[in-house]
PDB file of C-alpha atoms in Angstrom:
ATOM      1  CA  UNK A   1     269.188 210.125  21.380  1.00  0.00           C
ATOM      2  CA  UNK A   2     266.868 211.108  18.509  1.00  0.00           C
ATOM      3  CA  UNK A   3     266.868 214.237  16.377  1.00  0.00           C
ATOM      4  CA  UNK A   4     265.170 216.251  19.116  1.00  0.00           C
ATOM      5  CA  UNK A   5     266.878 219.561  19.877  1.00  0.00           C
ATOM      6  CA  UNK A   6     267.943 220.048  23.486  1.00  0.00           C
ATOM      7  CA  UNK A   7     269.235 223.039  25.358  1.00  0.00           C
ATOM      8  CA  UNK A   8     272.989 222.321  25.123  1.00  0.00           C
ATOM      9  CA  UNK A   9     273.748 223.055  28.772  1.00  0.00           C
ATOM     10  CA  UNK A  10     270.917 220.824  29.959  1.00  0.00           C
ATOM     11  CA  UNK A  11     271.880 218.003  27.613  1.00  0.00           C
ATOM     12  CA  UNK A  12     275.482 218.056  28.794  1.00  0.00           C
ATOM     13  CA  UNK A  13     274.424 217.903  32.446  1.00  0.00           C
ATOM     14  CA  UNK A  14     271.871 215.109  32.108  1.00  0.00           C
ATOM     15  CA  UNK A  15     274.355 212.847  30.351  1.00  0.00           C
ATOM     16  CA  UNK A  16     275.889 212.207  33.774  1.00  0.00           C
ATOM     17  CA  UNK A  17     272.577 211.235  35.379  1.00  0.00           C
ATOM     18  CA  UNK A  18     272.312 207.586  36.465  1.00  0.00           C
ATOM     19  CA  UNK A  19     269.908 205.289  34.640  1.00  0.00           C
ATOM     20  CA  UNK A  20     267.508 203.746  37.133  1.00  0.00           C
ATOM     21  CA  UNK A  21     265.323 200.669  36.997  1.00  0.00           C
ATOM     22  CA  UNK A  22     262.186 202.008  38.660  1.00  0.00           C
ATOM     23  CA  UNK A  23     260.784 198.475  38.960  1.00  0.00           C
ATOM     24  CA  UNK A  24     263.383 197.973  41.704  1.00  0.00           C
ATOM     25  CA  UNK A  25     262.543 200.773  44.126  1.00  0.00           C
ATOM     26  CA  UNK A  26     265.353 200.228  46.627  1.00  0.00           C
ATOM     27  CA  UNK A  27     268.012 199.844  43.953  1.00  0.00           C
ATOM     28  CA  UNK A  28     266.832 203.116  42.401  1.00  0.00           C
ATOM     29  CA  UNK A  29     266.982 204.876  45.755  1.00  0.00           C
ATOM     30  CA  UNK A  30     270.506 203.594  46.331  1.00  0.00           C
ATOM     31  CA  UNK A  31     271.661 204.788  42.898  1.00  0.00           C
ATOM     32  CA  UNK A  32     270.267 208.269  43.447  1.00  0.00           C
ATOM     33  CA  UNK A  33     271.826 208.455  46.918  1.00  0.00           C
ATOM     34  CA  UNK A  34     275.235 207.548  45.470  1.00  0.00           C
ATOM     35  CA  UNK A  35     274.795 210.083  42.670  1.00  0.00           C
ATOM     36  CA  UNK A  36     273.991 212.855  45.157  1.00  0.00           C
ATOM     37  CA  UNK A  37     277.013 211.914  47.248  1.00  0.00           C
ATOM     38  CA  UNK A  38     279.203 212.084  44.155  1.00  0.00           C
ATOM     39  CA  UNK A  39     277.946 215.602  43.497  1.00  0.00           C
ATOM     40  CA  UNK A  40     278.824 216.594  47.063  1.00  0.00           C
ATOM     41  CA  UNK A  41     282.266 215.050  46.683  1.00  0.00           C
ATOM     42  CA  UNK A  42     282.733 217.113  43.510  1.00  0.00           C
ATOM     43  CA  UNK A  43     282.048 220.333  45.402  1.00  0.00           C
ATOM     44  CA  UNK A  44     278.309 220.798  44.981  1.00  0.00           C
ATOM     45  CA  UNK A  45     277.034 222.833  47.907  1.00  0.00           C
ATOM     46  CA  UNK A  46     273.602 222.609  49.469  1.00  0.00           C
ATOM     47  CA  UNK A  47     271.975 226.026  48.960  1.00  0.00           C
ATOM     48  CA  UNK A  48     271.470 228.112  52.073  1.00  0.00           C
ATOM     49  CA  UNK A  49     270.435 231.678  52.771  1.00  0.00           C
ATOM     50  CA  UNK A  50     271.017 233.476  56.055  1.00  0.00           C
ATOM     51  CA  UNK A  51     267.783 235.407  55.554  1.00  0.00           C
ATOM     52  CA  UNK A  52     265.778 232.220  56.113  1.00  0.00           C
ATOM     53  CA  UNK A  53     265.584 230.061  59.235  1.00  0.00           C
ATOM     54  CA  UNK A  54     265.046 226.335  58.676  1.00  0.00           C
ATOM     55  CA  UNK A  55     263.004 224.612  61.389  1.00  0.00           C
ATOM     56  CA  UNK A  56     262.398 220.857  61.419  1.00  0.00           C
ATOM     57  CA  UNK A  57     259.692 219.225  63.499  1.00  0.00           C
ATOM     58  CA  UNK A  58     257.154 216.406  63.566  1.00  0.00           C
ATOM     59  CA  UNK A  59     253.409 216.830  63.171  1.00  0.00           C
ATOM     60  CA  UNK A  60     250.552 214.385  63.636  1.00  0.00           C
ATOM     61  CA  UNK A  61     249.806 212.149  60.691  1.00  0.00           C
ATOM     62  CA  UNK A  62     246.366 210.998  59.540  1.00  0.00           C
ATOM     63  CA  UNK A  63     244.382 208.896  62.028  1.00  0.00           C
ATOM     64  CA  UNK A  64     246.418 205.851  63.009  1.00  0.00           C
ATOM     65  CA  UNK A  65     249.404 206.847  60.869  1.00  0.00           C
ATOM     66  CA  UNK A  66     252.918 207.814  61.998  1.00  0.00           C
ATOM     67  CA  UNK A  67     253.904 211.405  62.641  1.00  0.00           C
ATOM     68  CA  UNK A  68     255.078 213.367  59.615  1.00  0.00           C
ATOM     69  CA  UNK A  69     258.455 215.153  59.402  1.00  0.00           C
ATOM     70  CA  UNK A  70     258.210 218.694  58.074  1.00  0.00           C
ATOM     71  CA  UNK A  71     260.618 221.554  57.466  1.00  0.00           C
ATOM     72  CA  UNK A  72     259.597 225.198  57.811  1.00  0.00           C
ATOM     73  CA  UNK A  73     261.446 227.926  55.904  1.00  0.00           C
ATOM     74  CA  UNK A  74     260.791 231.118  57.848  1.00  0.00           C
ATOM     75  CA  UNK A  75     262.006 234.443  56.412  1.00  0.00           C
ATOM     76  CA  UNK A  76     263.722 236.161  59.326  1.00  0.00           C
ATOM     77  CA  UNK A  77     262.299 239.567  58.410  1.00  0.00           C
ATOM     78  CA  UNK A  78     258.703 238.317  58.439  1.00  0.00           C
ATOM     79  CA  UNK A  79     256.761 240.841  60.554  1.00  0.00           C
ATOM     80  CA  UNK A  80     253.170 240.240  59.459  1.00  0.00           C
ATOM     81  CA  UNK A  81     250.979 237.531  57.993  1.00  0.00           C
ATOM     82  CA  UNK A  82     251.767 236.696  54.380  1.00  0.00           C
ATOM     83  CA  UNK A  83     251.532 233.887  51.831  1.00  0.00           C
ATOM     84  CA  UNK A  84     252.448 230.300  52.595  1.00  0.00           C
ATOM     85  CA  UNK A  85     253.779 227.622  50.267  1.00  0.00           C
ATOM     86  CA  UNK A  86     253.223 223.954  51.148  1.00  0.00           C
ATOM     87  CA  UNK A  87     255.627 221.807  49.134  1.00  0.00           C
ATOM     88  CA  UNK A  88     255.289 218.137  48.281  1.00  0.00           C
ATOM     89  CA  UNK A  89     258.534 216.774  46.856  1.00  0.00           C
ATOM     90  CA  UNK A  90     258.942 214.688  43.730  1.00  0.00           C
ATOM     91  CA  UNK A  91     260.521 211.272  43.364  1.00  0.00           C
ATOM     92  CA  UNK A  92     257.974 209.077  41.632  1.00  0.00           C
ATOM     93  CA  UNK A  93     256.060 208.458  44.892  1.00  0.00           C
ATOM     94  CA  UNK A  94     258.824 206.032  45.946  1.00  0.00           C
ATOM     95  CA  UNK A  95     261.903 208.242  46.412  1.00  0.00           C
ATOM     96  CA  UNK A  96     262.748 211.581  47.937  1.00  0.00           C
ATOM     97  CA  UNK A  97     262.665 213.429  51.229  1.00  0.00           C
ATOM     98  CA  UNK A  98     262.785 216.960  52.611  1.00  0.00           C
ATOM     99  CA  UNK A  99     266.042 217.602  50.772  1.00  0.00           C
ATOM    100  CA  UNK A 100     264.585 216.759  47.354  1.00  0.00           C
ATOM    101  CA  UNK A 101     262.967 220.157  46.834  1.00  0.00           C
ATOM    102  CA  UNK A 102     264.925 222.082  49.432  1.00  0.00           C
ATOM    103  CA  UNK A 103     266.068 224.507  46.748  1.00  0.00           C
ATOM    104  CA  UNK A 104     262.492 225.156  45.606  1.00  0.00           C
ATOM    105  CA  UNK A 105     261.311 225.844  49.159  1.00  0.00           C
ATOM    106  CA  UNK A 106     264.242 228.172  49.796  1.00  0.00           C
ATOM    107  CA  UNK A 107     263.621 230.075  46.562  1.00  0.00           C
ATOM    108  CA  UNK A 108     259.927 230.504  47.345  1.00  0.00           C
ATOM    109  CA  UNK A 109     260.888 232.004  50.703  1.00  0.00           C
ATOM    110  CA  UNK A 110     263.645 234.298  49.427  1.00  0.00           C
ATOM    111  CA  UNK A 111     262.176 235.370  46.082  1.00  0.00           C
ATOM    112  CA  UNK A 112     258.431 235.093  46.651  1.00  0.00           C
ATOM    113  CA  UNK A 113     258.329 236.095  50.308  1.00  0.00           C
ATOM    114  CA  UNK A 114     256.506 232.932  51.365  1.00  0.00           C
ATOM    115  CA  UNK A 115     256.816 230.850  54.479  1.00  0.00           C
ATOM    116  CA  UNK A 116     257.535 227.495  52.856  1.00  0.00           C
ATOM    117  CA  UNK A 117     256.703 224.197  54.527  1.00  0.00           C
ATOM    118  CA  UNK A 118     258.041 220.922  53.118  1.00  0.00           C
ATOM    119  CA  UNK A 119     256.075 217.754  53.897  1.00  0.00           C
ATOM    120  CA  UNK A 120     257.956 214.431  54.101  1.00  0.00           C
ATOM    121  CA  UNK A 121     255.148 212.008  53.216  1.00  0.00           C
ATOM    122  CA  UNK A 122     255.280 208.202  53.323  1.00  0.00           C
ATOM    123  CA  UNK A 123     256.641 206.485  50.213  1.00  0.00           C
ATOM    124  CA  UNK A 124     255.469 203.622  48.029  1.00  0.00           C
ATOM    125  CA  UNK A 125     255.724 200.691  47.549  1.00  0.00           C
ATOM    126  CA  UNK A 126     256.049 200.170  51.305  1.00  0.00           C
ATOM    127  CA  UNK A 127     253.199 202.648  51.783  1.00  0.00           C
ATOM    128  CA  UNK A 128     251.046 202.685  48.619  1.00  0.00           C
ATOM    129  CA  UNK A 129     248.172 205.041  47.856  1.00  0.00           C
ATOM    130  CA  UNK A 130     246.513 206.654  49.748  1.00  0.00           C
ATOM    131  CA  UNK A 131     249.230 206.916  52.416  1.00  0.00           C
ATOM    132  CA  UNK A 132     251.339 209.595  50.736  1.00  0.00           C
ATOM    133  CA  UNK A 133     248.533 211.883  49.651  1.00  0.00           C
ATOM    134  CA  UNK A 134     246.769 211.586  53.017  1.00  0.00           C
ATOM    135  CA  UNK A 135     250.026 212.672  54.682  1.00  0.00           C
ATOM    136  CA  UNK A 136     250.150 215.641  52.324  1.00  0.00           C
ATOM    137  CA  UNK A 137     246.559 216.581  53.099  1.00  0.00           C
ATOM    138  CA  UNK A 138     247.312 216.291  56.831  1.00  0.00           C
ATOM    139  CA  UNK A 139     250.303 218.573  56.303  1.00  0.00           C
ATOM    140  CA  UNK A 140     248.140 221.157  54.560  1.00  0.00           C
ATOM    141  CA  UNK A 141     245.593 220.994  57.390  1.00  0.00           C
ATOM    142  CA  UNK A 142     248.325 221.502  59.979  1.00  0.00           C
ATOM    143  CA  UNK A 143     249.676 224.546  58.153  1.00  0.00           C
ATOM    144  CA  UNK A 144     246.186 226.033  57.886  1.00  0.00           C
ATOM    145  CA  UNK A 145     245.357 225.362  61.541  1.00  0.00           C
ATOM    146  CA  UNK A 146     248.678 226.846  62.695  1.00  0.00           C
ATOM    147  CA  UNK A 147     248.812 229.618  60.122  1.00  0.00           C
ATOM    148  CA  UNK A 148     248.950 232.519  62.563  1.00  0.00           C
ATOM    149  CA  UNK A 149     251.854 231.007  64.509  1.00  0.00           C
ATOM    150  CA  UNK A 150     253.617 230.439  61.183  1.00  0.00           C
ATOM    151  CA  UNK A 151     252.989 234.064  60.153  1.00  0.00           C
ATOM    152  CA  UNK A 152     250.860 232.807  57.268  1.00  0.00           C
ATOM    153  CA  UNK A 153     247.559 234.256  56.120  1.00  0.00           C
ATOM    154  CA  UNK A 154     245.282 231.193  56.056  1.00  0.00           C
ATOM    155  CA  UNK A 155     243.517 232.563  52.968  1.00  0.00           C
ATOM    156  CA  UNK A 156     246.828 232.784  51.072  1.00  0.00           C
ATOM    157  CA  UNK A 157     248.160 229.242  51.175  1.00  0.00           C
ATOM    158  CA  UNK A 158     249.476 227.620  48.004  1.00  0.00           C
ATOM    159  CA  UNK A 159     250.446 224.027  47.331  1.00  0.00           C
ATOM    160  CA  UNK A 160     253.073 222.942  44.857  1.00  0.00           C
ATOM    161  CA  UNK A 161     255.772 220.548  43.810  1.00  0.00           C
ATOM    162  CA  UNK A 162     257.515 218.869  40.930  1.00  0.00           C
ATOM    163  CA  UNK A 163     256.698 215.581  39.205  1.00  0.00           C
ATOM    164  CA  UNK A 164     255.024 213.330  41.797  1.00  0.00           C
ATOM    165  CA  UNK A 165     254.870 216.439  43.970  1.00  0.00           C
ATOM    166  CA  UNK A 166     252.809 218.103  41.253  1.00  0.00           C
ATOM    167  CA  UNK A 167     250.461 215.130  41.336  1.00  0.00           C
ATOM    168  CA  UNK A 168     250.131 215.348  45.102  1.00  0.00           C
ATOM    169  CA  UNK A 169     249.469 219.086  44.879  1.00  0.00           C
ATOM    170  CA  UNK A 170     246.698 218.581  42.330  1.00  0.00           C
ATOM    171  CA  UNK A 171     245.272 215.697  44.358  1.00  0.00           C
ATOM    172  CA  UNK A 172     245.309 217.662  47.612  1.00  0.00           C
ATOM    173  CA  UNK A 173     243.524 220.509  45.821  1.00  0.00           C
ATOM    174  CA  UNK A 174     240.791 218.036  44.817  1.00  0.00           C
ATOM    175  CA  UNK A 175     240.616 216.664  48.362  1.00  0.00           C
ATOM    176  CA  UNK A 176     240.376 220.128  49.904  1.00  0.00           C
ATOM    177  CA  UNK A 177     237.555 221.036  47.524  1.00  0.00           C
ATOM    178  CA  UNK A 178     235.657 217.819  48.181  1.00  0.00           C
ATOM    179  CA  UNK A 179     236.219 217.801  51.954  1.00  0.00           C
ATOM    180  CA  UNK A 180     235.345 221.432  52.508  1.00  0.00           C
ATOM    181  CA  UNK A 181     238.833 222.777  53.135  1.00  0.00           C
ATOM    182  CA  UNK A 182     241.373 223.907  54.009  1.00  0.00           C
ATOM    183  CA  UNK A 183     241.402 226.861  51.646  1.00  0.00           C
ATOM    184  CA  UNK A 184     243.993 226.631  48.877  1.00  0.00           C
ATOM    185  CA  UNK A 185     244.589 229.868  47.006  1.00  0.00           C
ATOM    186  CA  UNK A 186     246.945 228.594  44.295  1.00  0.00           C
ATOM    187  CA  UNK A 187     248.493 225.397  42.938  1.00  0.00           C
ATOM    188  CA  UNK A 188     251.973 225.297  41.400  1.00  0.00           C
ATOM    189  CA  UNK A 189     252.183 222.161  39.246  1.00  0.00           C
ATOM    190  CA  UNK A 190     255.708 221.581  37.940  1.00  0.00           C
ATOM    191  CA  UNK A 191     255.938 218.926  35.176  1.00  0.00           C
ATOM    192  CA  UNK A 192     253.335 216.966  37.145  1.00  0.00           C
ATOM    193  CA  UNK A 193     252.655 213.230  37.034  1.00  0.00           C
ATOM    194  CA  UNK A 194     248.932 213.501  36.466  1.00  0.00           C
ATOM    195  CA  UNK A 195     247.563 210.453  34.577  1.00  0.00           C
ATOM    196  CA  UNK A 196     248.167 206.776  35.352  1.00  0.00           C
ATOM    197  CA  UNK A 197     247.050 205.652  31.874  1.00  0.00           C
ATOM    198  CA  UNK A 198     250.368 206.693  30.269  1.00  0.00           C
ATOM    199  CA  UNK A 199     248.876 206.847  26.771  1.00  0.00           C
ATOM    200  CA  UNK A 200     249.540 210.381  25.530  1.00  0.00           C
ATOM    201  CA  UNK A 201     251.593 211.016  22.363  1.00  0.00           C
ATOM    202  CA  UNK A 202     254.577 212.348  24.317  1.00  0.00           C
ATOM    203  CA  UNK A 203     254.507 209.297  26.560  1.00  0.00           C
ATOM    204  CA  UNK A 204     254.152 206.655  23.850  1.00  0.00           C
ATOM    205  CA  UNK A 205     256.022 208.000  20.838  1.00  0.00           C
ATOM    206  CA  UNK A 206     259.336 209.067  22.357  1.00  0.00           C
ATOM    207  CA  UNK A 207     260.931 206.166  24.242  1.00  0.00           C
ATOM    208  CA  UNK A 208     264.482 207.507  24.388  1.00  0.00           C
ATOM    209  CA  UNK A 209     264.099 210.455  26.732  1.00  0.00           C
ATOM    210  CA  UNK A 210     266.788 211.503  29.127  1.00  0.00           C
ATOM    211  CA  UNK A 211     265.902 211.228  32.830  1.00  0.00           C
ATOM    212  CA  UNK A 212     262.435 209.634  32.543  1.00  0.00           C
ATOM    213  CA  UNK A 213     260.728 207.113  30.258  1.00  0.00           C
ATOM    214  CA  UNK A 214     257.379 205.453  29.582  1.00  0.00           C
ATOM    215  CA  UNK A 215     258.566 202.284  31.333  1.00  0.00           C
ATOM    216  CA  UNK A 216     259.608 204.317  34.369  1.00  0.00           C
ATOM    217  CA  UNK A 217     256.085 205.710  34.528  1.00  0.00           C
ATOM    218  CA  UNK A 218     254.486 202.276  34.284  1.00  0.00           C
ATOM    219  CA  UNK A 219     256.665 200.937  37.106  1.00  0.00           C
ATOM    220  CA  UNK A 220     256.137 204.059  39.221  1.00  0.00           C
ATOM    221  CA  UNK A 221     252.358 203.770  39.007  1.00  0.00           C
ATOM    222  CA  UNK A 222     252.562 200.078  39.887  1.00  0.00           C
ATOM    223  CA  UNK A 223     254.445 200.976  43.071  1.00  0.00           C
ATOM    224  CA  UNK A 224     251.860 203.614  43.950  1.00  0.00           C
ATOM    225  CA  UNK A 225     248.483 202.104  43.015  1.00  0.00           C
ATOM    226  CA  UNK A 226     249.197 198.481  42.081  1.00  0.00           C
ATOM    227  CA  UNK A 227     248.367 196.544  38.925  1.00  0.00           C
ATOM    228  CA  UNK A 228     244.574 196.819  39.021  1.00  0.00           C
ATOM    229  CA  UNK A 229     243.579 199.968  37.107  1.00  0.00           C
ATOM    230  CA  UNK A 230     239.860 199.162  36.791  1.00  0.00           C
ATOM    231  CA  UNK A 231     238.960 201.803  39.367  1.00  0.00           C
ATOM    232  CA  UNK A 232     241.565 204.480  40.070  1.00  0.00           C
ATOM    233  CA  UNK A 233     240.813 207.317  42.467  1.00  0.00           C
ATOM    234  CA  UNK A 234     241.253 210.869  41.174  1.00  0.00           C
ATOM    235  CA  UNK A 235     243.145 211.489  44.410  1.00  0.00           C
ATOM    236  CA  UNK A 236     245.766 209.108  42.981  1.00  0.00           C
ATOM    237  CA  UNK A 237     245.499 210.176  39.331  1.00  0.00           C
ATOM    238  CA  UNK A 238     243.927 213.649  39.088  1.00  0.00           C
ATOM    239  CA  UNK A 239     243.234 213.276  35.368  1.00  0.00           C
ATOM    240  CA  UNK A 240     240.632 210.700  36.377  1.00  0.00           C
ATOM    241  CA  UNK A 241     238.524 213.424  38.017  1.00  0.00           C
ATOM    242  CA  UNK A 242     235.253 214.025  36.174  1.00  0.00           C
ATOM    243  CA  UNK A 243     234.830 217.532  37.570  1.00  0.00           C
ATOM    244  CA  UNK A 244     237.645 220.080  37.857  1.00  0.00           C
ATOM    245  CA  UNK A 245     235.473 223.092  38.635  1.00  0.00           C
ATOM    246  CA  UNK A 246     235.941 224.944  41.886  1.00  0.00           C
ATOM    247  CA  UNK A 247     239.672 224.273  42.089  1.00  0.00           C
ATOM    248  CA  UNK A 248     242.226 226.972  42.921  1.00  0.00           C
ATOM    249  CA  UNK A 249     244.040 228.903  40.178  1.00  0.00           C
ATOM    250  CA  UNK A 250     246.952 226.976  38.727  1.00  0.00           C
ATOM    251  CA  UNK A 251     250.319 227.456  37.095  1.00  0.00           C
ATOM    252  CA  UNK A 252     251.339 224.378  35.091  1.00  0.00           C
ATOM    253  CA  UNK A 253     254.911 224.060  33.841  1.00  0.00           C
ATOM    254  CA  UNK A 254     256.000 221.426  31.333  1.00  0.00           C
ATOM    255  CA  UNK A 255     259.256 220.409  29.664  1.00  0.00           C
ATOM    256  CA  UNK A 256     259.306 219.904  25.899  1.00  0.00           C
ATOM    257  CA  UNK A 257     261.188 216.600  25.936  1.00  0.00           C
ATOM    258  CA  UNK A 258     259.428 215.044  28.913  1.00  0.00           C
ATOM    259  CA  UNK A 259     257.139 212.046  28.393  1.00  0.00           C
ATOM    260  CA  UNK A 260     254.870 213.606  31.034  1.00  0.00           C
ATOM    261  CA  UNK A 261     254.416 216.759  28.952  1.00  0.00           C
ATOM    262  CA  UNK A 262     251.131 216.009  27.204  1.00  0.00           C
ATOM    263  CA  UNK A 263     249.223 214.726  30.218  1.00  0.00           C
ATOM    264  CA  UNK A 264     250.071 217.945  32.057  1.00  0.00           C
ATOM    265  CA  UNK A 265     249.033 220.067  29.071  1.00  0.00           C
ATOM    266  CA  UNK A 266     245.737 218.193  28.800  1.00  0.00           C
ATOM    267  CA  UNK A 267     245.110 218.674  32.522  1.00  0.00           C
ATOM    268  CA  UNK A 268     245.800 222.399  32.211  1.00  0.00           C
ATOM    269  CA  UNK A 269     243.385 222.631  29.285  1.00  0.00           C
ATOM    270  CA  UNK A 270     240.709 220.819  31.285  1.00  0.00           C
ATOM    271  CA  UNK A 271     241.243 223.227  34.181  1.00  0.00           C
ATOM    272  CA  UNK A 272     240.735 226.138  31.783  1.00  0.00           C
ATOM    273  CA  UNK A 273     237.592 224.538  30.334  1.00  0.00           C
ATOM    274  CA  UNK A 274     236.252 224.134  33.877  1.00  0.00           C
ATOM    275  CA  UNK A 275     236.669 227.857  34.508  1.00  0.00           C
ATOM    276  CA  UNK A 276     239.782 227.582  36.670  1.00  0.00           C
ATOM    277  CA  UNK A 277     242.242 230.443  36.022  1.00  0.00           C
ATOM    278  CA  UNK A 278     245.241 228.572  34.656  1.00  0.00           C
ATOM    279  CA  UNK A 279     248.585 229.552  33.184  1.00  0.00           C
ATOM    280  CA  UNK A 280     250.474 226.983  31.115  1.00  0.00           C
ATOM    281  CA  UNK A 281     254.159 227.271  30.213  1.00  0.00           C
ATOM    282  CA  UNK A 282     256.060 224.744  28.090  1.00  0.00           C
ATOM    283  CA  UNK A 283     259.831 225.251  28.025  1.00  0.00           C
ATOM    284  CA  UNK A 284     261.581 224.244  24.773  1.00  0.00           C
ATOM    285  CA  UNK A 285     264.676 222.082  24.725  1.00  0.00           C
ATOM    286  CA  UNK A 286     264.167 220.873  28.284  1.00  0.00           C
ATOM    287  CA  UNK A 287     263.799 217.544  30.095  1.00  0.00           C
ATOM    288  CA  UNK A 288     262.018 216.259  33.168  1.00  0.00           C
ATOM    289  CA  UNK A 289     263.473 217.926  36.262  1.00  0.00           C
ATOM    290  CA  UNK A 290     265.312 220.565  34.255  1.00  0.00           C
ATOM    291  CA  UNK A 291     264.682 223.425  36.666  1.00  0.00           C
ATOM    292  CA  UNK A 292     267.171 221.890  39.110  1.00  0.00           C
ATOM    293  CA  UNK A 293     269.913 222.269  36.472  1.00  0.00           C
ATOM    294  CA  UNK A 294     270.650 225.842  37.435  1.00  0.00           C
ATOM    295  CA  UNK A 295     273.613 226.300  35.087  1.00  0.00           C
ATOM    296  CA  UNK A 296     271.135 226.682  32.226  1.00  0.00           C
ATOM    297  CA  UNK A 297     269.528 230.023  31.379  1.00  0.00           C
ATOM    298  CA  UNK A 298     266.219 228.339  30.553  1.00  0.00           C
ATOM    299  CA  UNK A 299     266.200 226.698  33.988  1.00  0.00           C
ATOM    300  CA  UNK A 300     266.732 230.037  35.689  1.00  0.00           C
ATOM    301  CA  UNK A 301     263.942 231.551  33.613  1.00  0.00           C
ATOM    302  CA  UNK A 302     261.596 228.693  34.508  1.00  0.00           C
ATOM    303  CA  UNK A 303     262.283 229.129  38.212  1.00  0.00           C
ATOM    304  CA  UNK A 304     261.708 232.876  38.017  1.00  0.00           C
ATOM    305  CA  UNK A 305     258.482 232.484  36.056  1.00  0.00           C
ATOM    306  CA  UNK A 306     257.143 230.058  38.651  1.00  0.00           C
ATOM    307  CA  UNK A 307     257.988 232.550  41.392  1.00  0.00           C
ATOM    308  CA  UNK A 308     256.319 235.351  39.442  1.00  0.00           C
ATOM    309  CA  UNK A 309     253.176 233.259  38.932  1.00  0.00           C
ATOM    310  CA  UNK A 310     253.035 232.628  42.683  1.00  0.00           C
ATOM    311  CA  UNK A 311     253.426 236.329  43.429  1.00  0.00           C
ATOM    312  CA  UNK A 312     250.744 237.291  40.892  1.00  0.00           C
ATOM    313  CA  UNK A 313     248.317 234.927  42.586  1.00  0.00           C
ATOM    314  CA  UNK A 314     248.477 237.037  45.730  1.00  0.00           C
ATOM    315  CA  UNK A 315     248.369 240.537  44.275  1.00  0.00           C
TER     316      UNK A 315
END
């Protein structure tokens, strides 16, 4: 690596991460699956909490599309309507499932008091844009339409996710604004993939990042939207949106040594310029996906600050 300074705990952990060739989607999926199994074999335990009931079910997809698997995280002591958190997982649009951000959903239910709902959208390249984001929008609509049964206040629904999930959250916020609903009260954008052009300083000048690289981004976007970038929808690449006014308040979290850092910072600044209440936090010494590395103090702080931002949104 270069002379960049990393949090020592994070750097030690990411050294064991597998290098993936994103151009080969299935090979990348297989590598990550094997890596997760190795962690389980080494004693890693899936987080659980007996205060939260996990409920899996299928909901209707967009017109003509397959049903969508979802997972509801219901606090067992929920006695009245409260905030809801609709999560879209990361994975570069081509990997991931309901387990990918299980920990985030569980934390939002235990620490923020939300009913969390994870949406298992269709993946590229088998299902390129707009399949995934339309599934996410359908998931948001279902949560809003069934809010009372879910013990959610329909005026207090947030969307959020990490990486590609941050993209999908920002895109769904644009779709909800443009389509007249459902109401989104807050967007939690965690080191989001936000711009298909991949030409920011952090993306172009630092090729030797841990976890994620410029080439990974190029290949990821090709899976999702193809090679033709002459006309790219803002619902695919939110930075392409000309108008960011009227969007819900946002919390944007970035990692210092993440090639995606600058595009997220620029998006946050554009939100602010458009009059959208926006909080931006950049965590020093960190890498893409660092908040899952819970042995690090900075990761714990990042998780807690995201929870606090969510709670402040509903004061």
